[in-house]
Amino acid sequence: MKRIPIAGPWITQHEIDYVQDAVAHGWYDKAGDYVDRFEKAFAAWVGVGHAVTTPSCTSAIHLALAAAGIGPGDEVVVPELTWIASAAPIDYVGATAVFADADACTWCVNPETVGVVLSERTRAVITVDLYGNVAPSREIAALRDDLFVIEDAAEAVGSTRDGARAGSLGAVGVFSFHGSKTLTTGEGGMLVTDDPRLHERCLFLRDHGRAPGDKSFFNQEVAFKYRMSNLQAALGLAQLERVDELVARKREIFGWYRELLVDVPVTLNQEEEGVASSFWMVTALLEAGVDRDRVMARLGESGIDTRPFFHPLSSLPALQDRGEAVRARVRNSFAYELAPRGLNLPSAASLTPEQVERVCVALREALES
Ligand SMILES: *Cc1c(COP(=O)(O)O)cnc(C)c1O
């Protein structure tokens, strides 16, 4: 039997047509046309003034921190439970990452867990919309009037909180279009903001320290090369034109799981009051004491791919030796309680109801044995 994949996109003839057009015609006077169209359409769809394409979400976070002038001596708060990409750019700019605990119900950070780690040196907070849920970024920004909030909506394209789209809730929002994400360009990312000066600074830093349209090639600063190719933007625009369908499919897949797992002792992704999740990854939290890794191994033997919940960042070999990680391991008890109990179930856009049923039967059996 075919293995059931954990993640993957939904590509139609529409995407193929756009990419074909870009590769055949997207040069000379048309070079960059799809980039412009993708950025404009994405900004309008998120409900913000400006959007800037990037090669990845990681580079979008780096660009946001650099554009805000964050650097050595500054602290940036980031969730304990997230992909390392949310935190690594803090190191790139020479600032100090501080890890905030998770909310036991939403798995995101909340105003309390961020509030306890704020210091005189805190310049920014990176909130993460984990697995499609939407963190209370506005409430976190309101903790103090000098906080620069970057909403990492890499996993939450199409999610909403109080009617506003994920990515529009901070000073900056960032997205990933990696092949595993709900909307894909293969690799790619986007930075969105309502701030025209920040937007301009990002455009300048994205292209080796020169303004858009510069023809003098006389660079003002050493900066980055963080542009997306027109070919990828063609794929992104086509996916964006189908985004409602892509998000509806994710919600449908989550609905199948919810129904089939109703009497299985697991807790699935929670939607807080006012939040609509796009359920990037269906995530099951097992009861305390169940051997999660054994359950994952059993599913693997049945041809079902799963992933462990994000490990606490302060537990990773890459980060564990710094002083902040030592403090975080003592402080962040919810994250350390949640992480070893969670696994992501297959959530690819290509899943059929029969495959989801196979996953649920196998999960039930693994938990009963
Ligand atoms: C996928 C992901 C990223 C990184 O995206 P890239 O495009 O691979 O750089 C960042 N943050 C979160 C929360 C992610 O899930």
CSV table of C-alpha atoms and ligand atoms in Angstrom, one decimal:
chain,number,residue,atom,x,y,z
A,1,MET,CA,0.0,0.0,0.0
A,2,LYS,CA,1.1,3.5,-0.7
A,3,ARG,CA,2.6,5.5,2.2
A,4,ILE,CA,0.4,8.2,3.5
A,5,PRO,CA,2.4,11.5,3.4
A,6,ILE,CA,2.4,14.1,6.2
A,7,ALA,CA,2.3,17.2,4.0
A,8,GLY,CA,2.1,18.2,0.4
A,9,PRO,CA,0.5,20.7,-2.0
A,10,TRP,CA,-2.5,20.7,-4.3
A,11,ILE,CA,-1.4,21.7,-7.8
A,12,THR,CA,-3.8,22.1,-10.7
A,13,GLN,CA,-3.6,23.1,-14.4
A,14,HIS,CA,-4.0,26.7,-13.3
A,15,GLU,CA,-0.6,26.7,-11.6
A,16,ILE,CA,1.0,24.9,-14.5
A,17,ASP,CA,-0.4,27.5,-16.9
A,18,TYR,CA,1.0,30.4,-14.9
A,19,VAL,CA,4.4,28.9,-14.5
A,20,GLN,CA,4.5,27.9,-18.2
A,21,ASP,CA,3.6,31.5,-19.1
A,22,ALA,CA,6.3,32.9,-16.7
A,23,VAL,CA,9.0,30.6,-18.1
A,24,ALA,CA,8.1,31.3,-21.7
A,25,HIS,CA,7.3,35.0,-21.5
A,26,GLY,CA,8.4,36.4,-18.1
A,27,TRP,CA,11.6,38.1,-19.3
A,28,TYR,CA,12.6,41.5,-20.8
A,29,ASP,CA,9.8,44.0,-20.3
A,30,LYS,CA,7.8,41.3,-18.4
A,31,ALA,CA,10.5,40.3,-16.0
A,32,GLY,CA,9.1,40.6,-12.5
A,33,ASP,CA,5.5,41.0,-13.6
A,34,TYR,CA,4.3,37.9,-11.6
A,35,VAL,CA,6.3,39.2,-8.6
A,36,ASP,CA,4.4,42.5,-8.7
A,37,ARG,CA,1.0,40.8,-9.2
A,38,PHE,CA,1.6,38.3,-6.4
A,39,GLU,CA,2.7,40.9,-3.9
A,40,LYS,CA,-0.2,43.3,-4.7
A,41,ALA,CA,-2.8,40.5,-4.7
A,42,PHE,CA,-1.4,39.0,-1.5
A,43,ALA,CA,-1.4,42.3,0.4
A,44,ALA,CA,-5.0,42.9,-0.6
A,45,TRP,CA,-6.1,39.5,0.4
A,46,VAL,CA,-4.4,39.7,3.8
A,47,GLY,CA,-5.8,43.2,4.3
A,48,VAL,CA,-2.5,45.1,4.7
A,49,GLY,CA,-0.9,47.9,2.7
A,50,HIS,CA,2.2,46.2,1.5
A,51,ALA,CA,3.7,42.8,0.7
A,52,VAL,CA,7.3,41.9,-0.1
A,53,THR,CA,8.2,38.5,-1.6
A,54,THR,CA,11.3,36.7,-0.2
A,55,PRO,CA,13.1,33.4,-0.8
A,56,SER,CA,11.7,32.0,2.4
A,57,CYS,CA,10.0,32.8,5.6
A,58,THR,CA,13.3,32.6,7.4
A,59,SER,CA,14.7,35.4,5.2
A,60,ALA,CA,11.5,37.4,5.7
A,61,ILE,CA,12.0,37.3,9.5
A,62,HIS,CA,15.6,38.3,9.1
A,63,LEU,CA,14.6,41.2,6.8
A,64,ALA,CA,12.0,42.4,9.4
A,65,LEU,CA,14.5,42.4,12.3
A,66,ALA,CA,17.1,44.1,10.2
A,67,ALA,CA,14.6,46.7,8.9
A,68,ALA,CA,13.6,47.5,12.4
A,69,GLY,CA,17.2,48.0,13.4
A,70,ILE,CA,17.3,45.2,15.9
A,71,GLY,CA,20.8,44.0,16.8
A,72,PRO,CA,23.4,43.3,19.5
A,73,GLY,CA,22.3,44.1,23.0
A,74,ASP,CA,18.6,43.7,22.1
A,75,GLU,CA,16.4,40.9,23.3
A,76,VAL,CA,13.7,39.4,21.1
A,77,VAL,CA,11.0,37.1,22.6
A,78,VAL,CA,10.1,34.0,20.6
A,79,PRO,CA,7.9,31.0,21.5
A,80,GLU,CA,9.6,28.0,23.1
A,81,LEU,CA,7.4,25.8,20.8
A,82,THR,CA,8.0,26.6,17.2
A,83,TRP,CA,10.2,25.6,14.2
A,84,ILE,CA,13.8,26.9,14.7
A,85,ALA,CA,13.2,29.2,11.7
A,86,SER,CA,11.2,31.6,13.9
A,87,ALA,CA,14.3,32.1,16.2
A,88,ALA,CA,17.4,31.6,14.0
A,89,PRO,CA,17.2,35.1,12.4
A,90,ILE,CA,17.5,36.7,15.9
A,91,ASP,CA,21.0,35.2,16.0
A,92,TYR,CA,21.6,36.4,12.4
A,93,VAL,CA,21.2,40.1,13.6
A,94,GLY,CA,23.3,39.5,16.7
A,95,ALA,CA,20.3,40.0,19.1
A,96,THR,CA,19.4,37.6,22.0
A,97,ALA,CA,16.5,35.2,21.8
A,98,VAL,CA,14.4,34.8,24.9
A,99,PHE,CA,11.9,31.8,24.9
A,100,ALA,CA,8.3,32.3,26.0
A,101,ASP,CA,6.2,29.4,27.3
A,102,ALA,CA,3.2,28.0,25.5
A,103,ASP,CA,-0.5,28.4,26.3
A,104,ALA,CA,-1.7,25.0,27.4
A,105,CYS,CA,-4.8,25.2,25.2
A,106,THR,CA,-3.8,27.1,22.1
A,107,TRP,CA,-0.1,25.9,22.1
A,108,CYS,CA,0.8,29.5,21.1
A,109,VAL,CA,2.3,32.2,23.3
A,110,ASN,CA,-0.2,34.5,25.2
A,111,PRO,CA,0.1,37.8,27.0
A,112,GLU,CA,1.0,36.2,30.3
A,113,THR,CA,3.8,33.9,29.0
A,114,VAL,CA,5.3,36.9,27.0
A,115,GLY,CA,4.7,39.3,29.9
A,116,VAL,CA,6.9,37.3,32.3
A,117,VAL,CA,10.0,37.4,30.0
A,118,LEU,CA,9.9,41.1,29.0
A,119,SER,CA,12.9,43.1,30.2
A,120,GLU,CA,14.4,46.6,29.7
A,121,ARG,CA,16.3,45.2,26.7
A,122,THR,CA,13.2,43.6,25.0
A,123,ARG,CA,12.8,45.3,21.5
A,124,ALA,CA,10.6,42.8,19.7
A,125,VAL,CA,8.3,39.8,20.0
A,126,ILE,CA,7.9,37.1,17.4
A,127,THR,CA,4.5,35.5,17.8
A,128,VAL,CA,3.8,32.2,16.0
A,129,ASP,CA,0.5,31.1,14.7
A,130,LEU,CA,1.2,27.4,15.5
A,131,TYR,CA,-0.3,24.7,13.3
A,132,GLY,CA,-2.8,27.2,11.9
A,133,ASN,CA,-4.0,28.6,15.2
A,134,VAL,CA,-3.7,32.3,15.6
A,135,ALA,CA,-1.8,33.8,18.6
A,136,PRO,CA,-3.2,37.0,20.3
A,137,SER,CA,-0.6,39.2,18.7
A,138,ARG,CA,-2.6,42.5,19.2
A,139,GLU,CA,-3.0,41.8,22.9
A,140,ILE,CA,0.7,41.0,23.2
A,141,ALA,CA,1.6,44.2,21.3
A,142,ALA,CA,-0.5,46.1,23.9
A,143,LEU,CA,1.6,44.9,26.8
A,144,ARG,CA,4.0,47.8,26.2
A,145,ASP,CA,4.0,50.6,23.7
A,146,ASP,CA,7.5,50.0,22.4
A,147,LEU,CA,7.2,46.4,21.3
A,148,PHE,CA,7.8,45.6,17.7
A,149,VAL,CA,5.6,42.5,17.0
A,150,ILE,CA,6.4,40.2,14.1
A,151,GLU,CA,3.6,37.7,13.5
A,152,ASP,CA,5.0,34.5,12.1
A,153,ALA,CA,2.0,33.2,10.1
A,154,ALA,CA,4.0,30.6,8.2
A,155,GLU,CA,1.6,27.9,9.2
A,156,ALA,CA,-1.6,30.0,9.2
A,157,VAL,CA,-2.3,31.3,5.7
A,158,GLY,CA,-6.1,31.7,5.6
A,159,SER,CA,-6.7,31.6,9.4
A,160,THR,CA,-8.5,34.5,11.0
A,161,ARG,CA,-8.8,36.0,14.5
A,162,ASP,CA,-11.8,38.3,15.2
A,163,GLY,CA,-12.3,38.6,11.5
A,164,ALA,CA,-8.7,39.7,10.7
A,165,ARG,CA,-6.5,37.5,8.6
A,166,ALA,CA,-3.4,35.9,10.2
A,167,GLY,CA,-0.4,37.9,9.4
A,168,SER,CA,-2.2,41.2,9.7
A,169,LEU,CA,-2.1,41.4,13.5
A,170,GLY,CA,1.5,42.6,14.2
A,171,ALA,CA,3.7,45.5,12.9
A,172,VAL,CA,4.9,42.9,10.4
A,173,GLY,CA,3.5,39.5,9.3
A,174,VAL,CA,5.6,36.8,7.6
A,175,PHE,CA,4.6,33.7,5.6
A,176,SER,CA,6.2,30.6,4.3
A,177,PHE,CA,5.5,29.0,0.9
A,178,HIS,CA,7.6,26.0,1.5
A,179,GLY,CA,6.3,22.8,-0.2
A,180,SER,CA,4.8,21.6,3.0
A,181,LYS,CA,2.8,24.7,3.6
A,182,THR,CA,-0.8,25.3,2.7
A,183,LEU,CA,0.0,27.7,-0.2
A,184,THR,CA,3.3,26.9,-1.9
A,185,THR,CA,5.8,28.2,-4.3
A,186,GLY,CA,8.2,25.3,-3.7
A,187,GLU,CA,10.4,27.5,-1.5
A,188,GLY,CA,9.4,31.1,-0.8
A,189,GLY,CA,8.1,33.6,1.7
A,190,MET,CA,6.3,36.9,2.1
A,191,LEU,CA,6.6,39.9,4.5
A,192,VAL,CA,3.5,42.1,5.0
A,193,THR,CA,3.1,45.4,6.7
A,194,ASP,CA,1.0,48.5,6.9
A,195,ASP,CA,4.0,50.7,7.6
A,196,PRO,CA,5.1,52.5,4.4
A,197,ARG,CA,8.6,53.3,5.8
A,198,LEU,CA,9.2,49.8,7.0
A,199,HIS,CA,8.1,48.6,3.6
A,200,GLU,CA,10.5,50.8,1.8
A,201,ARG,CA,13.3,49.8,4.1
A,202,CYS,CA,12.6,46.1,3.4
A,203,LEU,CA,12.7,46.7,-0.4
A,204,PHE,CA,16.0,48.5,0.0
A,205,LEU,CA,17.6,45.8,2.2
A,206,ARG,CA,16.2,43.0,0.1
A,207,ASP,CA,18.2,44.0,-3.0
A,208,HIS,CA,21.8,44.7,-1.8
A,209,GLY,CA,21.1,48.2,-0.4
A,210,ARG,CA,19.5,49.9,-3.3
A,211,ALA,CA,16.1,51.3,-4.0
A,212,PRO,CA,13.6,49.5,-6.3
A,213,GLY,CA,14.3,50.6,-9.9
A,214,ASP,CA,17.8,51.7,-9.2
A,215,LYS,CA,19.9,51.8,-12.4
A,216,SER,CA,23.0,53.4,-11.0
A,217,PHE,CA,24.3,50.2,-9.3
A,218,PHE,CA,26.0,52.4,-6.7
A,219,ASN,CA,25.1,50.6,-3.5
A,220,GLN,CA,24.4,52.6,-0.3
A,221,GLU,CA,24.8,49.8,2.3
A,222,VAL,CA,25.8,46.2,2.5
A,223,ALA,CA,22.5,44.4,2.7
A,224,PHE,CA,20.9,41.1,1.5
A,225,LYS,CA,19.8,39.5,-1.7
A,226,TYR,CA,16.3,38.3,-0.7
A,227,ARG,CA,14.2,38.4,-3.8
A,228,MET,CA,11.8,35.7,-5.1
A,229,SER,CA,12.0,34.6,-8.7
A,230,ASN,CA,9.3,35.5,-11.2
A,231,LEU,CA,8.7,31.7,-11.8
A,232,GLN,CA,8.0,31.1,-8.1
A,233,ALA,CA,5.7,34.1,-8.0
A,234,ALA,CA,3.7,32.8,-10.9
A,235,LEU,CA,3.1,29.6,-8.9
A,236,GLY,CA,2.3,31.6,-5.8
A,237,LEU,CA,-0.2,33.9,-7.7
A,238,ALA,CA,-2.0,30.8,-9.1
A,239,GLN,CA,-2.1,29.2,-5.6
A,240,LEU,CA,-3.4,32.5,-4.1
A,241,GLU,CA,-6.2,32.6,-6.7
A,242,ARG,CA,-7.2,29.2,-5.3
A,243,VAL,CA,-6.5,30.0,-1.6
A,244,ASP,CA,-10.1,29.7,-0.4
A,245,GLU,CA,-10.3,26.2,-1.9
A,246,LEU,CA,-6.9,25.2,-0.3
A,247,VAL,CA,-8.0,26.4,3.1
A,248,ALA,CA,-11.4,24.8,2.8
A,249,ARG,CA,-9.6,21.5,2.0
A,250,LYS,CA,-7.5,21.8,5.1
A,251,ARG,CA,-10.5,22.4,7.3
A,252,GLU,CA,-12.3,19.5,5.6
A,253,ILE,CA,-9.4,17.2,6.4
A,254,PHE,CA,-9.4,18.3,10.0
A,255,GLY,CA,-13.2,17.7,10.2
A,256,TRP,CA,-12.7,14.1,9.0
A,257,TYR,CA,-10.2,13.5,11.8
A,258,ARG,CA,-12.3,15.2,14.5
A,259,GLU,CA,-15.3,12.9,13.6
A,260,LEU,CA,-13.3,9.7,13.4
A,261,LEU,CA,-11.3,10.3,16.6
A,262,VAL,CA,-14.2,11.5,18.8
A,263,ASP,CA,-13.9,8.5,21.1
A,264,VAL,CA,-10.1,8.1,21.0
A,265,PRO,CA,-8.2,9.6,24.0
A,266,VAL,CA,-6.4,12.4,22.1
A,267,THR,CA,-6.7,16.2,22.1
A,268,LEU,CA,-6.7,17.8,18.7
A,269,ASN,CA,-5.9,21.4,17.7
A,270,GLN,CA,-8.2,23.8,19.6
A,271,GLU,CA,-9.9,26.8,18.1
A,272,GLU,CA,-10.2,29.6,20.6
A,273,GLU,CA,-13.4,31.8,20.6
A,274,GLY,CA,-13.1,34.2,17.6
A,275,VAL,CA,-10.4,32.1,15.8
A,276,ALA,CA,-10.8,30.2,12.6
A,277,SER,CA,-7.8,27.9,12.0
A,278,SER,CA,-6.6,26.7,8.6
A,279,PHE,CA,-5.3,23.6,10.4
A,280,TRP,CA,-1.9,23.4,8.6
A,281,MET,CA,-1.1,20.2,10.6
A,282,VAL,CA,-3.6,18.1,12.3
A,283,THR,CA,-2.0,17.6,15.7
A,284,ALA,CA,-2.9,15.0,18.3
A,285,LEU,CA,-1.9,15.4,21.9
A,286,LEU,CA,-1.7,12.0,23.6
A,287,GLU,CA,-2.6,11.4,27.3
A,288,ALA,CA,0.3,12.0,29.7
A,289,GLY,CA,2.3,8.8,30.1
A,290,VAL,CA,1.6,7.3,26.7
A,291,ASP,CA,4.8,6.5,24.8
A,292,ARG,CA,4.5,8.9,21.8
A,293,ASP,CA,7.6,7.7,20.0
A,294,ARG,CA,6.3,4.1,20.1
A,295,VAL,CA,2.9,5.3,18.7
A,296,MET,CA,4.8,7.1,15.9
A,297,ALA,CA,6.8,3.9,15.2
A,298,ARG,CA,3.7,1.8,15.0
A,299,LEU,CA,2.1,4.2,12.5
A,300,GLY,CA,5.3,4.2,10.5
A,301,GLU,CA,5.1,0.4,10.3
A,302,SER,CA,1.6,0.8,8.9
A,303,GLY,CA,2.9,3.1,6.1
A,304,ILE,CA,1.8,6.3,7.8
A,305,ASP,CA,4.1,9.3,8.1
A,306,THR,CA,3.9,11.4,11.2
A,307,ARG,CA,6.1,14.1,12.9
A,308,PRO,CA,6.8,14.8,16.5
A,309,PHE,CA,5.4,18.1,17.9
A,310,PHE,CA,8.0,20.8,17.8
A,311,HIS,CA,10.7,20.2,20.4
A,312,PRO,CA,11.2,23.1,22.9
A,313,LEU,CA,13.8,25.3,21.3
A,314,SER,CA,15.8,25.4,24.6
A,315,SER,CA,16.2,21.6,24.4
A,316,LEU,CA,17.8,21.6,20.9
A,317,PRO,CA,21.5,20.9,20.7
A,318,ALA,CA,21.8,24.0,18.5
A,319,LEU,CA,20.6,26.3,21.4
A,320,GLN,CA,20.8,24.4,24.7
A,321,ASP,CA,24.1,25.6,25.9
A,322,ARG,CA,23.3,29.3,26.1
A,323,GLY,CA,22.3,30.9,29.5
A,324,GLU,CA,18.8,31.8,28.2
A,325,ALA,CA,18.1,28.1,27.3
A,326,VAL,CA,19.2,27.0,30.8
A,327,ARG,CA,16.7,29.5,32.3
A,328,ALA,CA,14.0,28.6,29.8
A,329,ARG,CA,14.1,24.9,30.6
A,330,VAL,CA,13.2,25.7,34.2
A,331,ARG,CA,10.6,28.3,33.4
A,332,ASN,CA,8.7,26.9,30.4
A,333,SER,CA,6.8,24.1,32.1
A,334,PHE,CA,3.8,24.0,29.7
A,335,ALA,CA,6.0,23.7,26.7
A,336,TYR,CA,8.0,20.9,28.2
A,337,GLU,CA,4.8,19.1,29.3
A,338,LEU,CA,3.1,19.4,25.8
A,339,ALA,CA,5.9,18.7,23.4
A,340,PRO,CA,6.7,15.1,24.2
A,341,ARG,CA,2.9,14.2,24.0
A,342,GLY,CA,2.2,15.6,20.6
A,343,LEU,CA,2.4,14.3,17.1
A,344,ASN,CA,1.4,15.7,13.7
A,345,LEU,CA,-0.9,13.4,11.6
A,346,PRO,CA,-0.9,13.3,7.8
A,347,SER,CA,-2.4,16.6,6.7
A,348,ALA,CA,-1.4,16.8,3.0
A,349,ALA,CA,-3.9,18.4,0.6
A,350,SER,CA,-4.0,15.2,-1.5
A,351,LEU,CA,-5.5,13.1,1.4
A,352,THR,CA,-8.7,11.1,0.7
A,353,PRO,CA,-11.3,10.3,3.4
A,354,GLU,CA,-10.2,6.6,3.0
A,355,GLN,CA,-6.6,7.5,3.9
A,356,VAL,CA,-7.7,9.5,6.9
A,357,GLU,CA,-9.8,6.6,8.1
A,358,ARG,CA,-6.7,4.3,7.7
A,359,VAL,CA,-4.7,6.7,9.9
A,360,CYS,CA,-7.4,6.9,12.5
A,361,VAL,CA,-7.8,3.1,12.7
A,362,ALA,CA,-4.0,2.7,13.0
A,363,LEU,CA,-3.8,5.3,15.7
A,364,ARG,CA,-6.6,3.7,17.7
A,365,GLU,CA,-4.9,0.3,17.4
A,366,ALA,CA,-1.5,1.8,18.4
A,367,LEU,CA,-3.1,3.4,21.5
A,368,GLU,CA,-5.0,0.2,22.5
A,369,SER,CA,-2.0,-2.1,22.2
B,1,LIG,C1,7.9,26.7,7.9
B,1,LIG,C2,8.1,27.7,9.0
B,1,LIG,C3,9.0,28.7,8.9
B,1,LIG,C4,10.1,28.7,7.9
B,1,LIG,O1,9.7,28.9,6.6
B,1,LIG,P1,10.8,28.8,5.4
B,1,LIG,O2,10.0,29.3,4.3
B,1,LIG,O3,11.1,27.3,5.4
B,1,LIG,O4,11.9,29.6,5.8
B,1,LIG,C5,9.0,29.7,9.9
B,1,LIG,N1,8.2,29.6,10.9
B,1,LIG,C6,7.3,28.6,11.1
B,1,LIG,C7,6.4,28.7,12.3
B,1,LIG,C8,7.2,27.6,10.1
B,1,LIG,O5,6.4,26.6,10.3
